């Protein structure tokens, strides 16, 4: 059983459309990270959120951390083919170590 | 900053041989390094946590005698897959961490065992 539930599992949209990926848990995290991974490469860190209710923007990407620090969302505005990839959320601070708990991932495909 | 390298990026070997994969943090000293395994279109599966100068901590179900981890310095960890078999074929990714909040990942190593 994954500690972090990501939804949807797959998402295919047309260029220019918006999309939202959700990451939910019954556990409280001290921090939550979002990564994007392209085929054959390692995940690349997009953002880290640490404060309940925090909102961070990275160009067309908006990240939210829930007030209770149990959930997060990633919203992409006007998606582009370059946004295609596997998006992973990961929560830290559950145990007293540096481990992260990963969601199952959301495969996003943006069609030109 | 926060660059992690892995070597080799891909390797093909015969069944029964051992393969060593290196993970280096290039511009920072990593308190902890992690080794993950990833199957196609799936998330990362943590194999072990490695701290410099101490024995690695393996996740449940991961054979420590098969996947040998050495963490010789704050910038280098190695994973050796001993007596590799076709079922060990996978994408192996390392990460390095300085804090509780973030891990920085290497580019991964594709292992194919014939």
Tab-separated table of N, CA and C in Angstrom, chain B residues 62-99:
chain	number	residue	atom	x	y	z
B	62	UNK	N	14.774	-6.912	0.163
B	62	UNK	CA	15.974	-6.671	-0.648
B	62	UNK	C	17.123	-7.463	-0.051
B	63	UNK	N	17.737	-8.313	-0.874
B	63	UNK	CA	18.807	-9.176	-0.385
B	63	UNK	C	20.112	-8.397	-0.255
B	64	UNK	N	20.601	-8.244	0.948
B	64	UNK	CA	21.811	-7.449	1.152
B	64	UNK	C	23.052	-8.137	0.596
B	65	UNK	N	23.032	-9.473	0.508
B	65	UNK	CA	24.194	-10.174	-0.032
B	65	UNK	C	24.223	-10.119	-1.554
B	66	UNK	N	23.102	-9.801	-2.149
B	66	UNK	CA	23.041	-9.706	-3.596
B	66	UNK	C	23.331	-8.271	-4.061
B	67	UNK	N	22.839	-7.333	-3.311
B	67	UNK	CA	23.025	-5.925	-3.647
B	67	UNK	C	23.936	-5.299	-2.591
B	68	UNK	N	25.235	-5.317	-2.894
B	68	UNK	CA	26.222	-4.825	-1.937
B	68	UNK	C	26.392	-3.318	-2.104
B	69	UNK	N	26.293	-2.607	-0.990
B	69	UNK	CA	26.429	-1.152	-1.029
B	69	UNK	C	27.619	-0.744	-0.181
B	70	UNK	N	28.454	0.114	-0.774
B	70	UNK	CA	29.602	0.669	-0.079
B	70	UNK	C	29.530	2.180	-0.171
B	71	UNK	N	29.684	2.847	0.947
B	71	UNK	CA	29.604	4.308	0.982
B	71	UNK	C	30.918	4.819	1.557
B	72	UNK	N	31.897	4.945	0.670
B	72	UNK	CA	33.271	5.202	1.099
B	72	UNK	C	33.518	6.643	1.537
B	73	UNK	N	32.776	7.570	0.976
B	73	UNK	CA	33.004	8.976	1.306
B	73	UNK	C	31.687	9.732	1.223
B	74	UNK	N	31.721	11.007	1.571
B	74	UNK	CA	30.500	11.810	1.541
B	74	UNK	C	30.061	12.147	0.123
B	75	UNK	N	30.840	11.747	-0.876
B	75	UNK	CA	30.461	12.040	-2.250
B	75	UNK	C	30.366	10.801	-3.132
B	76	UNK	N	30.580	9.624	-2.567
B	76	UNK	CA	30.590	8.416	-3.397
B	76	UNK	C	29.930	7.230	-2.704
B	77	UNK	N	28.992	6.620	-3.412
B	77	UNK	CA	28.397	5.368	-2.969
B	77	UNK	C	28.386	4.423	-4.161
B	78	UNK	N	28.594	3.132	-3.895
B	78	UNK	CA	28.552	2.160	-4.987
B	78	UNK	C	27.566	1.047	-4.663
B	79	UNK	N	26.933	0.568	-5.712
B	79	UNK	CA	26.016	-0.571	-5.622
B	79	UNK	C	26.588	-1.665	-6.510
B	80	UNK	N	26.834	-2.834	-5.931
B	80	UNK	CA	27.303	-3.965	-6.717
B	80	UNK	C	26.219	-5.032	-6.745
B	81	UNK	N	25.784	-5.357	-7.954
B	81	UNK	CA	24.826	-6.436	-8.133
B	81	UNK	C	25.651	-7.698	-8.351
B	82	UNK	N	25.620	-8.586	-7.382
B	82	UNK	CA	26.461	-9.786	-7.444
B	82	UNK	C	25.703	-10.929	-8.122
B	83	UNK	N	26.454	-11.711	-8.891
B	83	UNK	CA	25.892	-12.868	-9.598
B	83	UNK	C	24.544	-12.498	-10.224
B	84	UNK	N	24.620	-11.537	-11.108
B	84	UNK	CA	23.387	-10.992	-11.699
B	84	UNK	C	22.656	-12.030	-12.539
B	85	UNK	N	21.333	-11.956	-12.511
B	85	UNK	CA	20.481	-12.822	-13.307
B	85	UNK	C	19.503	-11.961	-14.082
B	86	UNK	N	18.873	-12.509	-15.118
B	86	UNK	CA	17.973	-11.695	-15.946
B	86	UNK	C	16.905	-10.953	-15.143
B	87	UNK	N	16.452	-11.525	-14.042
B	87	UNK	CA	15.412	-10.846	-13.243
B	87	UNK	C	15.943	-9.607	-12.521
B	88	UNK	N	17.276	-9.435	-12.519
B	88	UNK	CA	17.867	-8.230	-11.935
B	88	UNK	C	17.908	-7.082	-12.931
B	89	UNK	N	17.566	-7.372	-14.174
B	89	UNK	CA	17.544	-6.319	-15.189
B	89	UNK	C	16.538	-5.254	-14.776
B	90	UNK	N	16.985	-4.017	-14.781
B	90	UNK	CA	16.116	-2.934	-14.310
B	90	UNK	C	16.833	-1.603	-14.500
B	91	UNK	N	16.147	-0.542	-14.104
B	91	UNK	CA	16.720	0.802	-14.092
B	91	UNK	C	17.044	1.117	-12.635
B	92	UNK	N	18.320	1.335	-12.355
B	92	UNK	CA	18.759	1.612	-10.988
B	92	UNK	C	19.103	3.090	-10.877
B	93	UNK	N	18.540	3.737	-9.865
B	93	UNK	CA	18.750	5.179	-9.692
B	93	UNK	C	19.232	5.440	-8.265
B	94	UNK	N	20.223	6.309	-8.146
B	94	UNK	CA	20.674	6.710	-6.821
B	94	UNK	C	20.227	8.151	-6.566
B	95	UNK	N	20.186	8.505	-5.298
B	95	UNK	CA	19.937	9.895	-4.941
B	95	UNK	C	20.828	10.268	-3.771
B	96	UNK	N	21.033	11.553	-3.601
B	96	UNK	CA	21.871	12.050	-2.518
B	96	UNK	C	21.125	13.141	-1.777
B	97	UNK	N	21.337	13.181	-0.473
B	97	UNK	CA	20.579	14.124	0.352
B	97	UNK	C	21.472	14.804	1.370
B	98	UNK	N	21.168	16.081	1.590
B	98	UNK	CA	21.837	16.831	2.646
B	98	UNK	C	20.892	17.140	3.789
B	99	UNK	N	19.582	17.028	3.506
B	99	UNK	CA	18.605	17.432	4.510
B	99	UNK	C	17.410	16.510	4.459
